[in-house]
Coordinates of C-alpha atoms in Angstrom, one line a residue:
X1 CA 66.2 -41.7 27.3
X2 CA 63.4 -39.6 26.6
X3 CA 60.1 -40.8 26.3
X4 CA 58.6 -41.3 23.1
X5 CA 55.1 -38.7 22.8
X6 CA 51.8 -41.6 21.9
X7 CA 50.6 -40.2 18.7
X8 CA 46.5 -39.8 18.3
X9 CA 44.7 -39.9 14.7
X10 CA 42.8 -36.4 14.0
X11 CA 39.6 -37.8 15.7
X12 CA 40.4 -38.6 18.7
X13 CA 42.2 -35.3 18.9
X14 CA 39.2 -33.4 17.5
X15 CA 36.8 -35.6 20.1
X16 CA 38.9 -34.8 23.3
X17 CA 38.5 -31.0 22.2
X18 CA 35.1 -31.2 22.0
X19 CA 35.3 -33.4 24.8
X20 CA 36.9 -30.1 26.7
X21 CA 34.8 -27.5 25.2
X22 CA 31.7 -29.4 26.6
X23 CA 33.0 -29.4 30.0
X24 CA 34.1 -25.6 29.7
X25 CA 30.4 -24.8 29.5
X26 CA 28.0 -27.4 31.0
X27 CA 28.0 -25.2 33.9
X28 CA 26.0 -22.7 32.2
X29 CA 23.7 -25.6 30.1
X30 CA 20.2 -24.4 30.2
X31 CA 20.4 -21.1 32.1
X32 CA 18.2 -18.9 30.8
X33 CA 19.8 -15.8 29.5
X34 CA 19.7 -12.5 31.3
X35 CA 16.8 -10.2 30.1
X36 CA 18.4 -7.1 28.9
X37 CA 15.6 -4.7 29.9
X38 CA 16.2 -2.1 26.8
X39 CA 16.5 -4.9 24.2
X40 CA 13.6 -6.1 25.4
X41 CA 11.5 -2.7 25.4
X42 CA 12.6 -2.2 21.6
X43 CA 11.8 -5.9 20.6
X44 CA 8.0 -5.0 22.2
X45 CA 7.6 -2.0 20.4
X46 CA 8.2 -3.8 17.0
X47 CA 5.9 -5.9 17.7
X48 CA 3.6 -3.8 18.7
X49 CA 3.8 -1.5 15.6
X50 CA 4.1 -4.6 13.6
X51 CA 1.2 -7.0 14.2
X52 CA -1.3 -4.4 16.5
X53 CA -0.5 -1.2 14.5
X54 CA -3.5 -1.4 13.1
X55 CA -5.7 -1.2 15.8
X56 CA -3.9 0.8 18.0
X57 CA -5.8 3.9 17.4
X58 CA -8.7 2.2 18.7
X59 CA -10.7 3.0 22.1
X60 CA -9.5 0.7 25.0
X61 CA -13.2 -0.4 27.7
X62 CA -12.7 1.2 30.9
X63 CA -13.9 -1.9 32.8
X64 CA -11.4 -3.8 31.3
X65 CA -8.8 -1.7 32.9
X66 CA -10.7 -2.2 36.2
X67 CA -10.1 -5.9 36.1
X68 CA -6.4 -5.4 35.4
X69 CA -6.1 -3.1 38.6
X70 CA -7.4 0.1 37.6
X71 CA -6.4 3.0 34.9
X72 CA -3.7 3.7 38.3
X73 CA -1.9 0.7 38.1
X74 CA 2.1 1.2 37.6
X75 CA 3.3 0.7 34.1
X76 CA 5.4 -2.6 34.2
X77 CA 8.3 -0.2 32.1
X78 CA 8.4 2.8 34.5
X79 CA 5.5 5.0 32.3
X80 CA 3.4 7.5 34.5
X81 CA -0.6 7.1 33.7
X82 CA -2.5 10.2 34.0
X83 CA -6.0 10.2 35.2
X84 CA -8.4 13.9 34.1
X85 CA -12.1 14.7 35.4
X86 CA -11.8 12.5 37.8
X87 CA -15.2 13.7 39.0
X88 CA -17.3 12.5 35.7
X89 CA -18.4 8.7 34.7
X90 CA -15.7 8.0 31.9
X91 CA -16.8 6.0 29.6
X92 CA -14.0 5.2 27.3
X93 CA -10.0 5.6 27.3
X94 CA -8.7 6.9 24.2
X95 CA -5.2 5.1 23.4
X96 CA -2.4 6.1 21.0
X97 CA 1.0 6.2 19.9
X98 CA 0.9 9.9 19.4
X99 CA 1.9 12.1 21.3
X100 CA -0.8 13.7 24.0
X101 CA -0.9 16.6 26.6
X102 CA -0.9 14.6 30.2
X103 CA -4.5 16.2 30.8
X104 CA -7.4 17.9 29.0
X105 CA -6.7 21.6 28.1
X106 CA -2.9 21.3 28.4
X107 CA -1.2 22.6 25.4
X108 CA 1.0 20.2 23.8
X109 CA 4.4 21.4 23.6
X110 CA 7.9 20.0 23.8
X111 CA 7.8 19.6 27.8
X112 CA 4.6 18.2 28.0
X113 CA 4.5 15.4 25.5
X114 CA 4.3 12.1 27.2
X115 CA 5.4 9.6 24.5
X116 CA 7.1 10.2 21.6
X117 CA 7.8 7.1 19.9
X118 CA 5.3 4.5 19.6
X119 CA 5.9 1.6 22.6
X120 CA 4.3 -1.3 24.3
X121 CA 2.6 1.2 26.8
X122 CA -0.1 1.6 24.2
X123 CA -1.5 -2.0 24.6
X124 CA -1.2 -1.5 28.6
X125 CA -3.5 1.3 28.4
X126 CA -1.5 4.3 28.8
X127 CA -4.1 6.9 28.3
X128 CA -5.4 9.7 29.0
X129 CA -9.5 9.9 29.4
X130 CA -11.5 12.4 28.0
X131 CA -15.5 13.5 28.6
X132 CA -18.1 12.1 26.9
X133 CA -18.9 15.2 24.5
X134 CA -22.6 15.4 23.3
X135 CA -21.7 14.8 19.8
X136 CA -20.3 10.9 20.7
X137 CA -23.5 10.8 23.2
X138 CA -25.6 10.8 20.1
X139 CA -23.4 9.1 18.0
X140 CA -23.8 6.6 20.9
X141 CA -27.2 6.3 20.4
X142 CA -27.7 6.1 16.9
X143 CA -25.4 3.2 15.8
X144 CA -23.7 0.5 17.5
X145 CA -20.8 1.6 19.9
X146 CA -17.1 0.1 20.6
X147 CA -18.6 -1.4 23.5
X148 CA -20.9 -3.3 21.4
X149 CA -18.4 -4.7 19.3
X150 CA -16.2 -5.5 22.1
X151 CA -19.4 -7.3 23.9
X152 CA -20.4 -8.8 20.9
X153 CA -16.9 -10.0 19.4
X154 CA -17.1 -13.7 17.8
X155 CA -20.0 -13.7 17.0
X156 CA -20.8 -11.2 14.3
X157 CA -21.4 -13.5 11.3
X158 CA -24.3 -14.7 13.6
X159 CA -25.9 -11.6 14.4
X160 CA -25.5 -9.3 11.4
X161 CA -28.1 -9.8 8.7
X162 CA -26.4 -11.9 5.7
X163 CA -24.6 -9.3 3.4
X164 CA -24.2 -6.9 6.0
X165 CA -20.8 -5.8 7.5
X166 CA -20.1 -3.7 10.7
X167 CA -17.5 -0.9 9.9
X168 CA -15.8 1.4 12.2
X169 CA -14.9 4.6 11.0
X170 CA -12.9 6.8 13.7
X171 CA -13.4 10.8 12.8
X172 CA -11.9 13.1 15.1
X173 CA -12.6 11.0 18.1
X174 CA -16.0 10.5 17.8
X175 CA -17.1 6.8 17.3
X176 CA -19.5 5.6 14.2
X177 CA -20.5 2.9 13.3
X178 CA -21.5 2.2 9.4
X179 CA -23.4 -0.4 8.1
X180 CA -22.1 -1.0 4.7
X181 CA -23.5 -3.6 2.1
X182 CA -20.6 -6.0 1.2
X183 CA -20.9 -8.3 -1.4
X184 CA -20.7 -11.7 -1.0
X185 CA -18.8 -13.9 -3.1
X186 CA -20.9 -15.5 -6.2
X187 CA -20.4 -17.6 -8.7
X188 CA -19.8 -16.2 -11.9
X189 CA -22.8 -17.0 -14.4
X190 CA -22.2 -20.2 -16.4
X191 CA -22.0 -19.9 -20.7
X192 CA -25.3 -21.4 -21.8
X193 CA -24.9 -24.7 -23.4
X194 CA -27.5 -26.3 -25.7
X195 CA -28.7 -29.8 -24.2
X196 CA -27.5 -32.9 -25.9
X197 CA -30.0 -35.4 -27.0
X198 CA -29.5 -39.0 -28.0
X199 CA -30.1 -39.7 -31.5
X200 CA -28.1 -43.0 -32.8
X201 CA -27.7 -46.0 -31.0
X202 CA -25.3 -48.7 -32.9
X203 CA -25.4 -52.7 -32.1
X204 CA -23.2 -55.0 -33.0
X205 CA -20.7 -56.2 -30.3
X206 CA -21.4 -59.7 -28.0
X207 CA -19.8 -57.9 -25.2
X208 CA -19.4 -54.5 -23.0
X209 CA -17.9 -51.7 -25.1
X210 CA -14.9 -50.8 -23.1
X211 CA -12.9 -48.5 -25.0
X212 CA -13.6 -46.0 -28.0
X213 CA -11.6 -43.5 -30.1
X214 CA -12.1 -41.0 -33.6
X215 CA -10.0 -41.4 -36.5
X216 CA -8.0 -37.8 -37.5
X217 CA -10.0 -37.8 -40.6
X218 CA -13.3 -38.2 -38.8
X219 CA -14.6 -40.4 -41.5
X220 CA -14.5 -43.5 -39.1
X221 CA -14.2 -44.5 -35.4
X222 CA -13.0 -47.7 -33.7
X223 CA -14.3 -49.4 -30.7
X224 CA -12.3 -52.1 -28.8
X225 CA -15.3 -54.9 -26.3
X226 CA -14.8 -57.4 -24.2
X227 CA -15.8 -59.9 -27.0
X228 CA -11.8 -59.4 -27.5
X229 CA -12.8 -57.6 -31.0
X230 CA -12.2 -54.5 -32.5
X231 CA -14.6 -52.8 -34.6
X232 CA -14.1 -49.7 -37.0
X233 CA -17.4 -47.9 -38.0
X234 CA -18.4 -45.3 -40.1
X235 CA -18.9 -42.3 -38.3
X236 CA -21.7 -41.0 -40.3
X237 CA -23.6 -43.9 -41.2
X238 CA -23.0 -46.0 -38.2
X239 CA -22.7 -49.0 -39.9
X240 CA -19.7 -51.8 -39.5
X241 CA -17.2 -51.6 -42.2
X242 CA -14.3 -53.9 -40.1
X243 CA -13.7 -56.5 -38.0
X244 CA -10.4 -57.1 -35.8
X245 CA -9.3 -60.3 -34.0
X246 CA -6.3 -61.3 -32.3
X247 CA -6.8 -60.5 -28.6
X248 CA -7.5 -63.2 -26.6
X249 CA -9.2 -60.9 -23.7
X250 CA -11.1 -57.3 -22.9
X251 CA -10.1 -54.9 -25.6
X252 CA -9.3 -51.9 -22.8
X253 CA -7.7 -49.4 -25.2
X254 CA -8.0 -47.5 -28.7
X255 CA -6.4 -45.1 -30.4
X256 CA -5.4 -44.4 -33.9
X257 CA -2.4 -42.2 -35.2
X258 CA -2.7 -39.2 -36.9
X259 CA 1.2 -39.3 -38.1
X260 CA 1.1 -43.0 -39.9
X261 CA -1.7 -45.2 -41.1
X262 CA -1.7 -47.2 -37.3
X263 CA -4.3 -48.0 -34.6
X264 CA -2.9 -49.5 -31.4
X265 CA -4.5 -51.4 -29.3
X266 CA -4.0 -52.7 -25.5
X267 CA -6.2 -55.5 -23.3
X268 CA -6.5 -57.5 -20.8
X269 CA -4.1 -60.4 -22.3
X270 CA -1.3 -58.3 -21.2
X271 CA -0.8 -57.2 -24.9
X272 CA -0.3 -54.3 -26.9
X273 CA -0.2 -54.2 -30.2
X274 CA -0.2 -51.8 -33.2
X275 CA -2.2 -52.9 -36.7
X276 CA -1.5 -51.8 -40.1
X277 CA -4.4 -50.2 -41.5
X278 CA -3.8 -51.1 -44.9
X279 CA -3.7 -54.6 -44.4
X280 CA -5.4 -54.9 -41.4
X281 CA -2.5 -56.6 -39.8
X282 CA -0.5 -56.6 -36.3
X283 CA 2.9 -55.1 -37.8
X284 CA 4.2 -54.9 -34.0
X285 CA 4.1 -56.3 -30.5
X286 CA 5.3 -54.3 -27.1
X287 CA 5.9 -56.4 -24.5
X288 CA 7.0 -55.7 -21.1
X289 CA 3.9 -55.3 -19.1
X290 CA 3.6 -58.0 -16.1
X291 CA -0.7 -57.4 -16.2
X292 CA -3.6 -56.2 -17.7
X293 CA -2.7 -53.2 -20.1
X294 CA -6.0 -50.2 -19.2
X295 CA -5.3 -47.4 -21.4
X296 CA -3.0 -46.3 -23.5
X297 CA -2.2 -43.0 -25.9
X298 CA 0.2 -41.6 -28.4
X299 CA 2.7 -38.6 -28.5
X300 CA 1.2 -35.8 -30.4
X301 CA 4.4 -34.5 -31.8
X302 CA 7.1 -37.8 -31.4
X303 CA 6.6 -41.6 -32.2
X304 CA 6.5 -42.5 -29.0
X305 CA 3.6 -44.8 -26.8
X306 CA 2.7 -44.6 -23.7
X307 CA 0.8 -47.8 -21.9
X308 CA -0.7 -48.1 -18.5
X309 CA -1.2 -51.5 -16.9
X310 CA -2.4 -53.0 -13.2
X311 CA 1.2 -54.2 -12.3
X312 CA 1.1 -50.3 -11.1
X313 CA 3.6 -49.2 -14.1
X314 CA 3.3 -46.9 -16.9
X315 CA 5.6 -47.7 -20.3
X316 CA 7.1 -45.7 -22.7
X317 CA 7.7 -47.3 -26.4
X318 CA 9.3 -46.0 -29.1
X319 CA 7.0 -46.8 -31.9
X320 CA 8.9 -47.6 -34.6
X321 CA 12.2 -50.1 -32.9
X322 CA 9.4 -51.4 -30.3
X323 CA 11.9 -50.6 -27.1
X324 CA 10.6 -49.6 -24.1
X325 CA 12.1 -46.2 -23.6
X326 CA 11.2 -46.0 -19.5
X327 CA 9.3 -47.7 -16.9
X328 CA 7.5 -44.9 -14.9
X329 CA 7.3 -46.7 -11.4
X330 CA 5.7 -45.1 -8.5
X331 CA 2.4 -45.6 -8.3
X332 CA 1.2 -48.6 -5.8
X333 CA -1.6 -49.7 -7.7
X334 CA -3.2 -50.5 -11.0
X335 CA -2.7 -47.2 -13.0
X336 CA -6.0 -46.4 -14.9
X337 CA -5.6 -43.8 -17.3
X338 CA -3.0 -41.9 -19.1
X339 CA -2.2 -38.8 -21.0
X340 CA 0.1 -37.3 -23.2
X341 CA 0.6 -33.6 -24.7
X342 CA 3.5 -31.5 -26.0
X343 CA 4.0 -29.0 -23.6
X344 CA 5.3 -30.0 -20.4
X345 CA 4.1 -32.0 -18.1
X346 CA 3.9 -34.8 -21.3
X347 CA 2.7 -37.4 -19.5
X348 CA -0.3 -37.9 -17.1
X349 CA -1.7 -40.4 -15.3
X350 CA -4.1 -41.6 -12.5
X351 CA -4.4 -44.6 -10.5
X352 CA -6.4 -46.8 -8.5
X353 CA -4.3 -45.6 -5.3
X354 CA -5.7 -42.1 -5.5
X355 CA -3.1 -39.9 -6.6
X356 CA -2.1 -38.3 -10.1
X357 CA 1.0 -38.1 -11.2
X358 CA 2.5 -35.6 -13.7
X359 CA 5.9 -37.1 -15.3
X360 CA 8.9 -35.6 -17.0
X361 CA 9.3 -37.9 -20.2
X362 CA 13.3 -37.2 -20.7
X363 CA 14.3 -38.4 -17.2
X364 CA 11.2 -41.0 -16.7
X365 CA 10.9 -39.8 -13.0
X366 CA 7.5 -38.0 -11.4
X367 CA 7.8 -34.5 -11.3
X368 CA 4.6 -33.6 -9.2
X369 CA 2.1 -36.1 -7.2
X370 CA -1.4 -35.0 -7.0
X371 CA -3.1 -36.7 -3.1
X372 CA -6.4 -34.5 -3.3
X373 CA -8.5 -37.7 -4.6
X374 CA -9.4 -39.8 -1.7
X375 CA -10.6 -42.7 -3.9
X376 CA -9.2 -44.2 -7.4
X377 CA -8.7 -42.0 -10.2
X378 CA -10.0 -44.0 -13.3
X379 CA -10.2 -40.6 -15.6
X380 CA -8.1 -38.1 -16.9
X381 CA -8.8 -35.6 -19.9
X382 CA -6.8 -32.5 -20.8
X383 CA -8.3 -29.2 -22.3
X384 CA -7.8 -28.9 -26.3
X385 CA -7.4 -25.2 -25.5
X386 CA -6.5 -24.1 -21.6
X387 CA -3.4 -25.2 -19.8
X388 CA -5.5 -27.1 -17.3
X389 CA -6.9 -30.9 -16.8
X390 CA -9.4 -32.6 -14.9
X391 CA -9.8 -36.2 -13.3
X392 CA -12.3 -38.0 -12.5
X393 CA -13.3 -40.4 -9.1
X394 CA -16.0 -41.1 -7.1
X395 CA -15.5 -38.7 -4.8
X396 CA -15.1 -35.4 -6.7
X397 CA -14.6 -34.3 -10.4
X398 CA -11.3 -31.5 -10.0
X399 CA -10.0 -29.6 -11.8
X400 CA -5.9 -28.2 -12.0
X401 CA -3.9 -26.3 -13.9
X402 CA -0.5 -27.4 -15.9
X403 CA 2.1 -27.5 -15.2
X404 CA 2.9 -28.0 -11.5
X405 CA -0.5 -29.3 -10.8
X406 CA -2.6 -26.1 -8.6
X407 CA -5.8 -26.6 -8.0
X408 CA -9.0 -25.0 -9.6
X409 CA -12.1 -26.0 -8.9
X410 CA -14.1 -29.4 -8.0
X411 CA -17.2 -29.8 -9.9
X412 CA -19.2 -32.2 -7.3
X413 CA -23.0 -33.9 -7.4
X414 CA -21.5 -36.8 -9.6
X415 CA -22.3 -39.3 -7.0
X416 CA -21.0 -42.6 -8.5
X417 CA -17.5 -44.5 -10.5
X418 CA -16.6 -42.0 -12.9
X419 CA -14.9 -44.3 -15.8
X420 CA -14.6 -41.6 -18.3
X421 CA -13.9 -37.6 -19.1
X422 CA -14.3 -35.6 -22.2
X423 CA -14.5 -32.1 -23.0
X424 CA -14.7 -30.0 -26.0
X425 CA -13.5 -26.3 -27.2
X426 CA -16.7 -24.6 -26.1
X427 CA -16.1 -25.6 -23.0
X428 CA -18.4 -28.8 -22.3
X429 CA -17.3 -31.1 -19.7
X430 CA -18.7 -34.8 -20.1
X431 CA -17.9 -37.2 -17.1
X432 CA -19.5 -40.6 -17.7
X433 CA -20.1 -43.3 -14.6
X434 CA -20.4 -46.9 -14.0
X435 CA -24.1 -46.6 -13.0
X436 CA -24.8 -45.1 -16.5
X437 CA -25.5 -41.8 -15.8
X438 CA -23.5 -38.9 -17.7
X439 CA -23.0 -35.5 -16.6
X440 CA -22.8 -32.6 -18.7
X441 CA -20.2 -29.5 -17.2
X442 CA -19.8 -25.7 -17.9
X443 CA -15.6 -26.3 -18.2
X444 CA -15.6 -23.1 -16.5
X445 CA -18.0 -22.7 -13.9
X446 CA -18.1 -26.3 -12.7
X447 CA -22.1 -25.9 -13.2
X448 CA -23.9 -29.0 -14.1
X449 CA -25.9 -28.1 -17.1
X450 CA -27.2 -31.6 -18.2
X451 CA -27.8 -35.1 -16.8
X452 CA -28.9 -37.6 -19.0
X453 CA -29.5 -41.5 -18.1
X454 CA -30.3 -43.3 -20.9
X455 CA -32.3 -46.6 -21.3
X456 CA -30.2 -49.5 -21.4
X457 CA -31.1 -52.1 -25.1
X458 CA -33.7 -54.6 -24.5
X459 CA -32.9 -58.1 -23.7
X460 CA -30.3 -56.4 -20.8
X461 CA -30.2 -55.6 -17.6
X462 CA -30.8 -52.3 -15.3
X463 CA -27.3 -53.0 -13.9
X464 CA -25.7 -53.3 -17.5
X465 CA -25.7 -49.5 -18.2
X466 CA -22.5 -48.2 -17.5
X467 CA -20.9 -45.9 -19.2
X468 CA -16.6 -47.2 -20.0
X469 CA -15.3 -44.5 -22.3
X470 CA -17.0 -41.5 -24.2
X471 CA -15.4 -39.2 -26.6
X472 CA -16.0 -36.2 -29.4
X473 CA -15.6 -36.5 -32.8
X474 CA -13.2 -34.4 -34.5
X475 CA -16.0 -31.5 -35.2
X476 CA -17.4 -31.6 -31.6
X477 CA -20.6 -31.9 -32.9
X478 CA -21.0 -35.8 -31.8
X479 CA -20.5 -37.3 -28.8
X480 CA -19.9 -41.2 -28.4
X481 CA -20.3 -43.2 -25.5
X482 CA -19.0 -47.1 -25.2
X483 CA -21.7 -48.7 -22.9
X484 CA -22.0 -51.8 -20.8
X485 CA -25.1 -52.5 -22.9
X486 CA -22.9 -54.1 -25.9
X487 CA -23.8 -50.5 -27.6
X488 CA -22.4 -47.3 -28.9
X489 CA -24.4 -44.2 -28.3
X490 CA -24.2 -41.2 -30.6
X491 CA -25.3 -37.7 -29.0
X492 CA -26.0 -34.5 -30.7
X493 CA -26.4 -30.8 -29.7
X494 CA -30.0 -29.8 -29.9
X495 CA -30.4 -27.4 -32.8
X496 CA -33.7 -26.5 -32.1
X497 CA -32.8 -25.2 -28.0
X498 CA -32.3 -21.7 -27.5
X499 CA -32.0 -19.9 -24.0
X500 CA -35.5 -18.5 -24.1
X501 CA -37.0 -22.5 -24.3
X502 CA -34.0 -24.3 -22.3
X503 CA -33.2 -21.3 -19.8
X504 CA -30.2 -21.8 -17.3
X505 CA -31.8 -22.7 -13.7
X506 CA -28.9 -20.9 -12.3
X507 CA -28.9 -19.1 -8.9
X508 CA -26.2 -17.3 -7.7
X509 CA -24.7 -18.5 -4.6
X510 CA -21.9 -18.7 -2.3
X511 CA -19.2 -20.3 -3.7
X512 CA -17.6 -23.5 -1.7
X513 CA -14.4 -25.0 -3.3
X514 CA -12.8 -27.5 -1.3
X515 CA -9.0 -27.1 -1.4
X516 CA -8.6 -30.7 -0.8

C-alpha cells in the first residue's frame, strides 16, 4: 500500500521556502561587499564634480600637503604627482581638472597630458606647482590672499566690516581679492498710515462688552455684554435704539446677515440662537453644543453657520432646517475663534491648544493644522482683499497665506492676550489685548505704526481695560472696540495728519522672521 503524501496549506509551504532561502544565504549575512576598485573610482569622480566642482579650480595650501605627507606622497589610485623648481620656496599648488603639462615649460600635447577627465585626484592634491611670478607677489600684497581666507575661514562675518563681502576672482592664475559692497537685506518701507484718534465713547451696558459686529447697511451695529443683553446702536449717532434679552449668560458672539433680515447670537448658556429683526424675536434655536459657545460667523455665499464652543468642537448649521451639518472635531481644547469665506479653505479656526486649523466644509475633516503658535490662539481675521490671514496669541501676531496655510511674516512687540484682530482694505492691521492696549499694523510690512491705550471710564478699574472684540464699519472709516470698561469705543482716522506732521519713525534694518 502506498503511503498517502501529508498535504500542507499554502503557508506553511511558502514559510518552509523562506525557511530554506534564509539558510541558503546566512552564511554570507552581513559581509560587506567587495569593493570594486573602478566602480568605486567613477562613483568619486561624480561626486567630486558634483558637490566640489565648484571650487575645484581653487589654489590648494602647500602646508597642508605637508601635514598629509608631503606633495610626494603616492596617490591612493595609482596617479604619479610631479614636483617643478624644486629649488624655489613654493608657495601655492595650483589644482585642476584640466588637463596640465607634468612640468613648467612642457608643451601640452597628446603624450604629455596627465589627466583627462576630471577625478578624485583633484581633491588629493594632484598638482603641479608653479613660481610665484611678480605680478601675484603684488597682487599678494595688495589684497587679502588664499591663505588668508583659508586662515581666516569661519569667521568672516566677524571680521569683515558689516556690508562688506570678500570675493575671489581667479584671472589667469593670479589671485585677487575684491572687496565688493553687498547689500544687506532691509525691510521694505511701510505705506504711511494716518493715526487713529479716539473720538466717541458710548455707555450703556452693566457689564464687559464681549462681542461686537456692523450691520451690511452700516446704519446700525450690535453689541452682545456679559449683562446677558444685546444692544443695537446707531452707528452714527451712538445712541441706543434696542434692547435684547433672552440669554441667561455672557453674550460671546454677534453677527448679523447680510442675505435675510437675521442677527445670531451665541453665549455662555450653551445657546445659539438667531432673532428676527422685524419682530425682535428668537425664530430659531441650534443645539448641540456640550459648553460655552465663543464665536460664531455666517457663510458669505450659503445659509449655513458655523459655531465654536469650549467642548473643543466647531458646528456647522444649516440655517434655515436648524440641523447640524458636521461636527468638526480635532481640536483638544476650547476653540476660540472662527472664520468663514468662499474660496477654499471655508472654514477657519483657532484654539486654546495652539494650533489653527483650516477645514474642508463638504467632507467636515481638517485639511491643514497650523503648530507655529506656542500659546492659545484666541484671534483670527482674514484679508477683505489678499488671499492671506493672520492670528492672534500672546506670543506672536503671524501671518499665512491661503490656502495650504505658508507662512508670511510675524508682526511681534505685542506683548500681552491678544483677544481680537481686524484689518481693513488699505491695509491696517488692528490687534486688540486683554491689558487694553491696541496695536495698529502696516498689513504689509508687519511695522507697528500706532499704539494707543486708552483711559478706562471712571468709577472702574486700571485692570478693567481690556480690549474683547474690535471691528470696522462697513466704510473703514470707523473703528469699534468692545471694552472691559462696560463701553464701546469709536476711533477715527485723523484728517488733519499728513506725513510731513506725523512722519514714519522707520529705519531700515535687517529683517528677522522667525519660521516658527
Amino acid at each position: 500500500m502506498v503511503e498517502e503524501v501529508q498535504k500542507h496549506s499554502v503557508h506553511t509551504l511558502v514559510f518552509r521556502s523562506l525557511k530554506r532561502t534564509h539558510d541558503m544565504f546566512v552564511a554570507d549575512n552581513a559581509k560587506p561587499i567587495p569593493l570594486d576598485e573602478e566602480s568605486h573610482k567613477v562613483k568619486m569622480a561624480v561626486k567630486l564634480r558634483t558637490e566640489y566642482g565648484s571650487v575645484l579650480h581653487m589654489p590648494t595650501l602647500k602646508e597642508n600637503l605637508r601635514e598629509k605627507g608631503g606633495p610626494n606622497t603616492g596617490d591612493p589610485y595609482g596617479h604619479k604627482q610631479y614636483s617643478g623648481n624644486q629649488g624655489q620656496e613654493l608657495e601655492y599648488l595650483i589644482t585642476g581638472t584640466h588637463p596640465y603639462p607634468p612640468g613648467p615649460g612642457v608643451a601640452l600635447t597628446a603624450d604629455t597630458k596627465v589627466q583627462r577627465m576630471p577625478s578624485e585626484s583633484a581633491a588629493q592634491s594632484l598638482a603641479v606647482a608653479l613660481p610665484a611670478s611678480q605680478s601675484r607677489l603684488d597682487a599678494n600684497r595688495t589684497a587679502a590672499g588664499v591663505a588668508d581666507i583659508y586662515r581666516h575661514a569661519g569667521i568672516s562675518e566677524r571680521s569683515q566690516p558689516p556690508g562688506m563681502s570678500v570675493a575671489m576672482v581667479e584671472a589667469g592664475g593670479n589671485k585677487n581679492s575684491a572687496l565688493m559692497a553687498k547689500k544687506a537685506p532691509t525691510m521694505p518701507k511701510p505705506q504711511w498710515h494716518p493715526p487713529w484718534k479716539l473720538y466717541r465713547v458710548i455707555s450703556g451696558h452693566l457689564g464687559w462688552v464681549r462681542c461686537i459686529a456692523v450691520e451690511p447697511g452700516n446704519q446700525w451695529f450690535v453689541t452682545g455684554s456679559a449683562d446677558r443683553t444685546i444692544k443695537i446702536w446707531d452707528l452714527a449717532s451712538g445712541k441706543l435704539k434696542l434692547s435684547l434679552t433672552g440669554h441667561i449668560s455672557t453674550v460671546r458672539g454677534v453677527i448679523v446677515s447680510a442675505r435675510s433680515p437675521y442677527l445670531f447670537s451665541c453665549g455662555e448658556d450653551k445657546q445659539v440662537k438667531c432673532w428676527d429683526l422685524e419682530y425682535n424675536k428668537v425664530i430659531r434655536h441650534y443645539h448641540g453644543h456640550l459648553s460655552a459657545v465663543y464665536g460664531l460667523d455666517l457663510h458669505p455665499t450659503i445659509d449655513v453657520l458655523v459655531t465654536c464652543s469650549r467642548d473643543s468642537t466647531a458646528r456647522i448649521w444649516d440655517v434655515r432646517t436648524k440641523a447640524s451639518v458636521h461636527t468638526l472635531s480635532g481640536h483638544t481644547n476650547a476653540v476660540a475663534t472662527v472664520k468663514c469665506q468662499a474660496a477654499e479653505p471655508q472654514i477657519i479656526t483657532g484654539s486654546h491648544d495652539t494650533t489653527i486649523r483650516l477645514w474642508d466644509l463638504v467632507a467636515g475633516k481638517t485639511r491643514v493644522t497650523l503648530t507655529n503658535h506656542k500659546k492659545s490662539v484666541r484671534a483670527v481675521v482674514l484679508h477683505p482683499r489678499h488671499y492671506t490671514f493672520a492670528s492672534g496669541s500672546p506670543d506672536n501676531i503671524k501671518q499665512w497665506k491661503f490656502p495650504d496655510g505658508n507662512f508670511i511674516q510675524n508682526l511681534s512687540g505685542h506683548n500681552a492676550i491678544i483677544n481680537t484682530l481686524a484689518v481693513n482694505s488699505d491695509g491696517v492691521l488692528v490687534s486688540g489685548a486683554d491689558n487694553g492696549t491696541m496695536h495698529l499694523w502696516d498689513w504689509r510690512t508687519g511695522y507697528n505704526f500706532q499704539r494707543v491705550h486708552a483711559a478706562v471710564q471712571p468709577g472702574s478699574l486700571d485692570s478693567e481695560s481690556g480690549i474683547f472684540a474690535c471691528v470696522f464699519d462697513q466704510s473703514e472709516s470707523r473703528l469699534l472696540t468692545a471694552e472691559a470698561d462696560k463701553t464701546i469705543k469709536v476711533y477715527k482716522e485723523d484728517d488733519t495728519a499728513t506725513e510731513e506732521t506725523h512722519p514714519v519713525s522707520w529705519k531700515p534694518e535687517i529683517i528677522k522672521r522667525k519660521r516658527f
